[in-house]
Amino acid sequence: MVQYPQIDRTLAALADPTRRGVLERLGRGSATISELAEPFGISLTGMKKHVRVLEDAELVTTEKVGRARRCSVGTHRLDDVQEWMKTYRRMLDERLDRFGTLLERTKGVPHAQ
Amino acid sequence: MVQYPQIDRTLAALADPTRRGVLERLGRGSATISELAEPFGISLTGMKKHVRVLEDAELVTTEKVGRARRCSVGTHRLDDVQEWMKTYRRMLDERLDRFGTLLERTKGVPHAQ
């Protein structure tokens, strides 16, 4: 089985509504940790942890500006996750097609060429 | 901020290579817990835990058949996750477009009408 450490980190980072909210906020422009924390009503320490998880997943980049840390969306475009999901759905569709063929044969109806 | 408890469970369930491998395996046909555990080289207890996480996320359904538990892919088609990712990427693209416009203006090149 192929291991995807990066896709694991991406999916785990996205599996939290605050972290998805941070990405949506940063999509509109960069922000400091305290600018991010305030609308979510969470502590600076809590927001720092969320940002660290997003940074490890390469979804966010941060830069020290004076005494603040400015966060921006990273370059990660979720291609790996979307690719896996497309492959999975294709497999499900093919499986449903096979079931359909089987059902038609069971009913004695010839399968469309 | 909108809360998505189901999408959280889906993403967390997918953030593990064994669980994604189980879904790929079940996409080819249903299997018992022990048939799933063997190729992954993990214990029955370990596989039961993975299957429970997938079941909670509605990615897998299980059914007791005699003394075994047979697992199949669920009806969850990842629409919510794919929809969020599409919206996020659209936002990133729009942001890049705005940057492009800004750069062109900075260089004194008229922006295309």
PDB file of C-alpha atoms in Angstrom:
ATOM      1  CA  MET A   1       0.000   0.000   0.000  1.00  0.00           C
ATOM      2  CA  VAL A   2       1.289   3.430  -0.935  1.00  0.00           C
ATOM      3  CA  GLN A   3       1.853   5.792   2.008  1.00  0.00           C
ATOM      4  CA  TYR A   4       0.901   9.440   1.601  1.00  0.00           C
ATOM      5  CA  PRO A   5       2.310  11.314   4.609  1.00  0.00           C
ATOM      6  CA  GLN A   6       1.589  14.708   3.017  1.00  0.00           C
ATOM      7  CA  ILE A   7      -2.028  13.889   2.153  1.00  0.00           C
ATOM      8  CA  ASP A   8      -2.513  12.626   5.745  1.00  0.00           C
ATOM      9  CA  ARG A   9      -1.319  15.970   7.115  1.00  0.00           C
ATOM     10  CA  THR A  10      -3.483  17.903   4.661  1.00  0.00           C
ATOM     11  CA  LEU A  11      -6.665  15.971   5.480  1.00  0.00           C
ATOM     12  CA  ALA A  12      -6.059  16.115   9.251  1.00  0.00           C
ATOM     13  CA  ALA A  13      -5.391  19.874   9.033  1.00  0.00           C
ATOM     14  CA  LEU A  14      -8.655  20.421   7.129  1.00  0.00           C
ATOM     15  CA  ALA A  15     -10.712  18.246   9.536  1.00  0.00           C
ATOM     16  CA  ASP A  16     -11.431  21.186  11.834  1.00  0.00           C
ATOM     17  CA  PRO A  17     -13.953  24.001  11.231  1.00  0.00           C
ATOM     18  CA  THR A  18     -11.713  26.691  12.787  1.00  0.00           C
ATOM     19  CA  ARG A  19      -8.787  25.747  10.546  1.00  0.00           C
ATOM     20  CA  ARG A  20     -11.009  25.733   7.435  1.00  0.00           C
ATOM     21  CA  GLY A  21     -12.346  29.118   8.592  1.00  0.00           C
ATOM     22  CA  VAL A  22      -8.782  30.450   8.929  1.00  0.00           C
ATOM     23  CA  LEU A  23      -8.027  29.369   5.340  1.00  0.00           C
ATOM     24  CA  GLU A  24     -11.198  31.087   4.096  1.00  0.00           C
ATOM     25  CA  ARG A  25     -10.211  34.259   6.008  1.00  0.00           C
ATOM     26  CA  LEU A  26      -6.618  34.186   4.678  1.00  0.00           C
ATOM     27  CA  GLY A  27      -7.977  33.647   1.165  1.00  0.00           C
ATOM     28  CA  ARG A  28      -9.249  37.244   1.429  1.00  0.00           C
ATOM     29  CA  GLY A  29      -5.826  38.547   2.572  1.00  0.00           C
ATOM     30  CA  SER A  30      -3.030  37.968   5.085  1.00  0.00           C
ATOM     31  CA  ALA A  31      -3.595  38.515   8.818  1.00  0.00           C
ATOM     32  CA  THR A  32      -1.713  38.390  12.122  1.00  0.00           C
ATOM     33  CA  ILE A  33      -2.382  35.681  14.701  1.00  0.00           C
ATOM     34  CA  SER A  34      -4.380  38.133  16.851  1.00  0.00           C
ATOM     35  CA  GLU A  35      -6.437  39.331  13.858  1.00  0.00           C
ATOM     36  CA  LEU A  36      -7.257  35.677  13.215  1.00  0.00           C
ATOM     37  CA  ALA A  37      -7.989  34.799  16.853  1.00  0.00           C
ATOM     38  CA  GLU A  38     -10.436  37.644  17.559  1.00  0.00           C
ATOM     39  CA  PRO A  39     -13.345  36.768  15.179  1.00  0.00           C
ATOM     40  CA  PHE A  40     -13.107  33.093  16.136  1.00  0.00           C
ATOM     41  CA  GLY A  41     -13.269  34.005  19.842  1.00  0.00           C
ATOM     42  CA  ILE A  42     -10.312  31.808  20.744  1.00  0.00           C
ATOM     43  CA  SER A  43      -7.084  32.531  22.635  1.00  0.00           C
ATOM     44  CA  LEU A  44      -3.829  33.542  20.925  1.00  0.00           C
ATOM     45  CA  THR A  45      -2.294  30.259  22.131  1.00  0.00           C
ATOM     46  CA  GLY A  46      -5.170  28.275  20.617  1.00  0.00           C
ATOM     47  CA  MET A  47      -4.891  30.112  17.291  1.00  0.00           C
ATOM     48  CA  LYS A  48      -1.100  29.655  17.247  1.00  0.00           C
ATOM     49  CA  LYS A  49      -1.640  25.875  17.503  1.00  0.00           C
ATOM     50  CA  HIS A  50      -4.137  25.865  14.633  1.00  0.00           C
ATOM     51  CA  VAL A  51      -1.792  27.966  12.475  1.00  0.00           C
ATOM     52  CA  ARG A  52       1.113  25.604  13.253  1.00  0.00           C
ATOM     53  CA  VAL A  53      -0.969  22.607  12.051  1.00  0.00           C
ATOM     54  CA  LEU A  54      -1.852  24.486   8.833  1.00  0.00           C
ATOM     55  CA  GLU A  55       1.802  25.489   8.379  1.00  0.00           C
ATOM     56  CA  ASP A  56       3.004  21.876   8.818  1.00  0.00           C
ATOM     57  CA  ALA A  57       0.489  20.886   6.116  1.00  0.00           C
ATOM     58  CA  GLU A  58       1.897  23.660   3.866  1.00  0.00           C
ATOM     59  CA  LEU A  59      -1.540  25.270   3.681  1.00  0.00           C
ATOM     60  CA  VAL A  60      -0.328  28.452   5.377  1.00  0.00           C
ATOM     61  CA  THR A  61       2.949  30.375   5.457  1.00  0.00           C
ATOM     62  CA  THR A  62       3.919  32.716   8.295  1.00  0.00           C
ATOM     63  CA  GLU A  63       6.468  35.477   8.633  1.00  0.00           C
ATOM     64  CA  LYS A  64       7.609  37.449  11.668  1.00  0.00           C
ATOM     65  CA  VAL A  65       6.893  41.173  11.168  1.00  0.00           C
ATOM     66  CA  GLY A  66       8.086  43.177  14.169  1.00  0.00           C
ATOM     67  CA  ARG A  67       6.443  41.596  17.220  1.00  0.00           C
ATOM     68  CA  ALA A  68       3.591  40.031  15.244  1.00  0.00           C
ATOM     69  CA  ARG A  69       3.436  36.923  13.074  1.00  0.00           C
ATOM     70  CA  ARG A  70       1.715  37.518   9.722  1.00  0.00           C
ATOM     71  CA  CYS A  71      -0.062  34.532   8.132  1.00  0.00           C
ATOM     72  CA  SER A  72      -0.864  34.016   4.444  1.00  0.00           C
ATOM     73  CA  VAL A  73      -2.339  31.173   2.445  1.00  0.00           C
ATOM     74  CA  GLY A  74       0.330  28.749   1.254  1.00  0.00           C
ATOM     75  CA  THR A  75       0.840  27.443  -2.265  1.00  0.00           C
ATOM     76  CA  HIS A  76      -0.757  24.051  -1.499  1.00  0.00           C
ATOM     77  CA  ARG A  77      -3.670  23.653  -3.923  1.00  0.00           C
ATOM     78  CA  LEU A  78      -5.109  20.381  -2.554  1.00  0.00           C
ATOM     79  CA  ASP A  79      -4.325  18.592  -5.832  1.00  0.00           C
ATOM     80  CA  ASP A  80      -3.324  15.364  -4.054  1.00  0.00           C
ATOM     81  CA  VAL A  81      -6.547  15.222  -2.023  1.00  0.00           C
ATOM     82  CA  GLN A  82      -8.754  16.036  -5.007  1.00  0.00           C
ATOM     83  CA  GLU A  83      -6.929  13.420  -7.114  1.00  0.00           C
ATOM     84  CA  TRP A  84      -7.509  10.692  -4.496  1.00  0.00           C
ATOM     85  CA  MET A  85     -11.189  11.595  -4.232  1.00  0.00           C
ATOM     86  CA  LYS A  86     -11.661  11.551  -8.007  1.00  0.00           C
ATOM     87  CA  THR A  87     -10.045   8.096  -8.214  1.00  0.00           C
ATOM     88  CA  TYR A  88     -12.220   6.826  -5.347  1.00  0.00           C
ATOM     89  CA  ARG A  89     -15.442   8.132  -6.919  1.00  0.00           C
ATOM     90  CA  ARG A  90     -14.497   6.663 -10.298  1.00  0.00           C
ATOM     91  CA  MET A  91     -14.053   3.277  -8.593  1.00  0.00           C
ATOM     92  CA  LEU A  92     -17.489   3.585  -6.928  1.00  0.00           C
ATOM     93  CA  ASP A  93     -19.071   4.529 -10.269  1.00  0.00           C
ATOM     94  CA  GLU A  94     -17.463   1.537 -12.024  1.00  0.00           C
ATOM     95  CA  ARG A  95     -18.743  -0.699  -9.241  1.00  0.00           C
ATOM     96  CA  LEU A  96     -22.283   0.656  -9.643  1.00  0.00           C
ATOM     97  CA  ASP A  97     -22.021   0.076 -13.415  1.00  0.00           C
ATOM     98  CA  ARG A  98     -21.062  -3.564 -12.808  1.00  0.00           C
ATOM     99  CA  PHE A  99     -24.037  -3.956 -10.443  1.00  0.00           C
ATOM    100  CA  GLY A 100     -26.305  -2.437 -13.095  1.00  0.00           C
ATOM    101  CA  THR A 101     -25.033  -4.908 -15.718  1.00  0.00           C
ATOM    102  CA  LEU A 102     -25.539  -7.813 -13.314  1.00  0.00           C
ATOM    103  CA  LEU A 103     -29.090  -6.674 -12.505  1.00  0.00           C
ATOM    104  CA  GLU A 104     -29.993  -6.398 -16.187  1.00  0.00           C
ATOM    105  CA  ARG A 105     -28.609  -9.881 -16.875  1.00  0.00           C
ATOM    106  CA  THR A 106     -30.552 -11.280 -13.891  1.00  0.00           C
ATOM    107  CA  LYS A 107     -33.735  -9.774 -15.340  1.00  0.00           C
ATOM    108  CA  GLY A 108     -32.927 -11.300 -18.741  1.00  0.00           C
ATOM    109  CA  VAL A 109     -32.703  -7.852 -20.347  1.00  0.00           C
ATOM    110  CA  PRO A 110     -29.751  -7.635 -22.775  1.00  0.00           C
ATOM    111  CA  HIS A 111     -27.135  -5.102 -21.645  1.00  0.00           C
ATOM    112  CA  ALA A 112     -26.775  -2.073 -23.913  1.00  0.00           C
ATOM    113  CA  GLN A 113     -23.817  -2.410 -26.318  1.00  0.00           C
TER     114      GLN A 113
ATOM    115  CA  MET B   1     -18.760  30.600  10.939  1.00  0.00           C
ATOM    116  CA  VAL B   2     -20.692  27.607   9.618  1.00  0.00           C
ATOM    117  CA  GLN B   3     -19.985  24.356  11.461  1.00  0.00           C
ATOM    118  CA  TYR B   4     -19.708  21.141   9.452  1.00  0.00           C
ATOM    119  CA  PRO B   5     -19.592  18.221  11.905  1.00  0.00           C
ATOM    120  CA  GLN B   6     -20.095  15.664   9.108  1.00  0.00           C
ATOM    121  CA  ILE B   7     -17.301  17.069   6.919  1.00  0.00           C
ATOM    122  CA  ASP B   8     -14.990  17.038   9.986  1.00  0.00           C
ATOM    123  CA  ARG B   9     -15.673  13.337  10.529  1.00  0.00           C
ATOM    124  CA  THR B  10     -15.191  12.594   6.819  1.00  0.00           C
ATOM    125  CA  LEU B  11     -11.842  14.400   6.593  1.00  0.00           C
ATOM    126  CA  ALA B  12     -10.540  12.894   9.849  1.00  0.00           C
ATOM    127  CA  ALA B  13     -11.583   9.414   8.691  1.00  0.00           C
ATOM    128  CA  LEU B  14      -9.748   9.882   5.387  1.00  0.00           C
ATOM    129  CA  ALA B  15      -6.572  11.263   7.049  1.00  0.00           C
ATOM    130  CA  ASP B  16      -5.105   7.775   7.500  1.00  0.00           C
ATOM    131  CA  PRO B  17      -3.487   5.610   4.798  1.00  0.00           C
ATOM    132  CA  THR B  18      -4.914   2.342   6.203  1.00  0.00           C
ATOM    133  CA  ARG B  19      -8.457   3.737   6.170  1.00  0.00           C
ATOM    134  CA  ARG B  20      -8.052   5.048   2.616  1.00  0.00           C
ATOM    135  CA  GLY B  21      -6.652   1.608   1.693  1.00  0.00           C
ATOM    136  CA  VAL B  22      -9.707  -0.076   3.259  1.00  0.00           C
ATOM    137  CA  LEU B  23     -12.018   2.102   1.137  1.00  0.00           C
ATOM    138  CA  GLU B  24     -10.041   1.237  -2.007  1.00  0.00           C
ATOM    139  CA  ARG B  25     -10.280  -2.475  -1.104  1.00  0.00           C
ATOM    140  CA  LEU B  26     -14.026  -2.274  -0.387  1.00  0.00           C
ATOM    141  CA  GLY B  27     -14.534  -0.430  -3.660  1.00  0.00           C
ATOM    142  CA  ARG B  28     -13.650  -3.749  -5.327  1.00  0.00           C
ATOM    143  CA  GLY B  29     -16.160  -5.711  -3.193  1.00  0.00           C
ATOM    144  CA  SER B  30     -17.296  -6.303   0.390  1.00  0.00           C
ATOM    145  CA  ALA B  31     -15.025  -8.066   2.904  1.00  0.00           C
ATOM    146  CA  THR B  32     -15.031  -9.280   6.502  1.00  0.00           C
ATOM    147  CA  ILE B  33     -12.924  -7.592   9.184  1.00  0.00           C
ATOM    148  CA  SER B  34     -10.379 -10.440   9.055  1.00  0.00           C
ATOM    149  CA  GLU B  35     -10.183 -10.321   5.243  1.00  0.00           C
ATOM    150  CA  LEU B  36      -9.427  -6.597   5.598  1.00  0.00           C
ATOM    151  CA  ALA B  37      -6.926  -6.980   8.455  1.00  0.00           C
ATOM    152  CA  GLU B  38      -4.740  -9.641   6.815  1.00  0.00           C
ATOM    153  CA  PRO B  39      -3.315  -7.729   3.782  1.00  0.00           C
ATOM    154  CA  PHE B  40      -2.692  -4.635   5.942  1.00  0.00           C
ATOM    155  CA  GLY B  41      -0.814  -6.771   8.511  1.00  0.00           C
ATOM    156  CA  ILE B  42      -2.714  -5.330  11.454  1.00  0.00           C
ATOM    157  CA  SER B  43      -4.662  -6.965  14.300  1.00  0.00           C
ATOM    158  CA  LEU B  44      -8.406  -7.624  14.182  1.00  0.00           C
ATOM    159  CA  THR B  45      -8.819  -5.121  17.042  1.00  0.00           C
ATOM    160  CA  GLY B  46      -6.884  -2.483  15.117  1.00  0.00           C
ATOM    161  CA  MET B  47      -8.937  -3.061  11.952  1.00  0.00           C
ATOM    162  CA  LYS B  48     -12.214  -2.969  13.952  1.00  0.00           C
ATOM    163  CA  LYS B  49     -11.242   0.509  15.210  1.00  0.00           C
ATOM    164  CA  HIS B  50     -10.484   1.757  11.678  1.00  0.00           C
ATOM    165  CA  VAL B  51     -13.784   0.338  10.387  1.00  0.00           C
ATOM    166  CA  ARG B  52     -15.685   1.986  13.257  1.00  0.00           C
ATOM    167  CA  VAL B  53     -14.194   5.392  12.323  1.00  0.00           C
ATOM    168  CA  LEU B  54     -15.189   4.852   8.670  1.00  0.00           C
ATOM    169  CA  GLU B  55     -18.669   3.721   9.753  1.00  0.00           C
ATOM    170  CA  ASP B  56     -19.142   6.833  11.952  1.00  0.00           C
ATOM    171  CA  ALA B  57     -18.200   8.929   8.911  1.00  0.00           C
ATOM    172  CA  GLU B  58     -20.791   6.994   6.834  1.00  0.00           C
ATOM    173  CA  LEU B  59     -18.056   5.893   4.445  1.00  0.00           C
ATOM    174  CA  VAL B  60     -18.572   2.214   5.270  1.00  0.00           C
ATOM    175  CA  THR B  61     -21.571   0.087   6.274  1.00  0.00           C
ATOM    176  CA  THR B  62     -21.235  -3.170   8.197  1.00  0.00           C
ATOM    177  CA  GLU B  63     -23.542  -6.110   8.765  1.00  0.00           C
ATOM    178  CA  LYS B  64     -23.222  -9.115  11.061  1.00  0.00           C
ATOM    179  CA  VAL B  65     -23.192 -12.353   9.019  1.00  0.00           C
ATOM    180  CA  GLY B  66     -22.942 -15.398  11.318  1.00  0.00           C
ATOM    181  CA  ARG B  67     -19.882 -14.788  13.498  1.00  0.00           C
ATOM    182  CA  ALA B  68     -18.236 -12.383  11.051  1.00  0.00           C
ATOM    183  CA  ARG B  69     -18.879  -8.706  10.302  1.00  0.00           C
ATOM    184  CA  ARG B  70     -19.104  -7.946   6.585  1.00  0.00           C
ATOM    185  CA  CYS B  71     -18.046  -4.449   5.480  1.00  0.00           C
ATOM    186  CA  SER B  72     -19.108  -2.599   2.331  1.00  0.00           C
ATOM    187  CA  VAL B  73     -18.546   0.895   0.978  1.00  0.00           C
ATOM    188  CA  GLY B  74     -21.208   3.306   2.189  1.00  0.00           C
ATOM    189  CA  THR B  75     -23.259   5.721   0.113  1.00  0.00           C
ATOM    190  CA  HIS B  76     -21.154   8.765   1.116  1.00  0.00           C
ATOM    191  CA  ARG B  77     -19.786  10.252  -2.104  1.00  0.00           C
ATOM    192  CA  LEU B  78     -17.561  12.967  -0.589  1.00  0.00           C
ATOM    193  CA  ASP B  79     -19.681  15.700  -2.207  1.00  0.00           C
ATOM    194  CA  ASP B  80     -19.362  18.005   0.835  1.00  0.00           C
ATOM    195  CA  VAL B  81     -15.562  17.722   0.917  1.00  0.00           C
ATOM    196  CA  GLN B  82     -15.190  18.218  -2.829  1.00  0.00           C
ATOM    197  CA  GLU B  83     -17.565  21.212  -2.719  1.00  0.00           C
ATOM    198  CA  TRP B  84     -15.509  22.902   0.061  1.00  0.00           C
ATOM    199  CA  MET B  85     -12.269  22.313  -1.858  1.00  0.00           C
ATOM    200  CA  LYS B  86     -13.714  23.707  -5.084  1.00  0.00           C
ATOM    201  CA  THR B  87     -14.885  26.864  -3.262  1.00  0.00           C
ATOM    202  CA  TYR B  88     -11.481  27.253  -1.591  1.00  0.00           C
ATOM    203  CA  ARG B  89      -9.581  26.900  -4.871  1.00  0.00           C
ATOM    204  CA  ARG B  90     -11.915  29.354  -6.591  1.00  0.00           C
ATOM    205  CA  MET B  91     -11.131  31.869  -3.843  1.00  0.00           C
ATOM    206  CA  LEU B  92      -7.365  31.319  -4.297  1.00  0.00           C
ATOM    207  CA  ASP B  93      -7.715  31.769  -8.066  1.00  0.00           C
ATOM    208  CA  GLU B  94      -9.673  35.013  -7.637  1.00  0.00           C
ATOM    209  CA  ARG B  95      -6.987  36.231  -5.258  1.00  0.00           C
ATOM    210  CA  LEU B  96      -4.245  35.440  -7.778  1.00  0.00           C
ATOM    211  CA  ASP B  97      -6.259  37.286 -10.440  1.00  0.00           C
ATOM    212  CA  ARG B  98      -6.428  40.375  -8.218  1.00  0.00           C
ATOM    213  CA  PHE B  99      -2.649  40.184  -7.652  1.00  0.00           C
ATOM    214  CA  GLY B 100      -2.141  39.930 -11.426  1.00  0.00           C
ATOM    215  CA  THR B 101      -4.284  43.025 -12.004  1.00  0.00           C
ATOM    216  CA  LEU B 102      -2.389  44.916  -9.311  1.00  0.00           C
ATOM    217  CA  LEU B 103       0.969  43.935 -10.829  1.00  0.00           C
ATOM    218  CA  GLU B 104      -0.094  45.062 -14.285  1.00  0.00           C
ATOM    219  CA  ARG B 105      -1.255  48.416 -12.883  1.00  0.00           C
ATOM    220  CA  THR B 106       2.005  48.837 -10.981  1.00  0.00           C
ATOM    221  CA  LYS B 107       3.939  48.288 -14.217  1.00  0.00           C
ATOM    222  CA  GLY B 108       1.759  50.880 -15.975  1.00  0.00           C
ATOM    223  CA  VAL B 109       0.363  48.281 -18.395  1.00  0.00           C
ATOM    224  CA  PRO B 110      -3.362  48.855 -18.942  1.00  0.00           C
ATOM    225  CA  HIS B 111      -5.447  45.966 -17.594  1.00  0.00           C
ATOM    226  CA  ALA B 112      -7.415  44.063 -20.253  1.00  0.00           C
ATOM    227  CA  GLN B 113     -11.051  45.208 -20.455  1.00  0.00           C
TER     228      GLN B 113
END
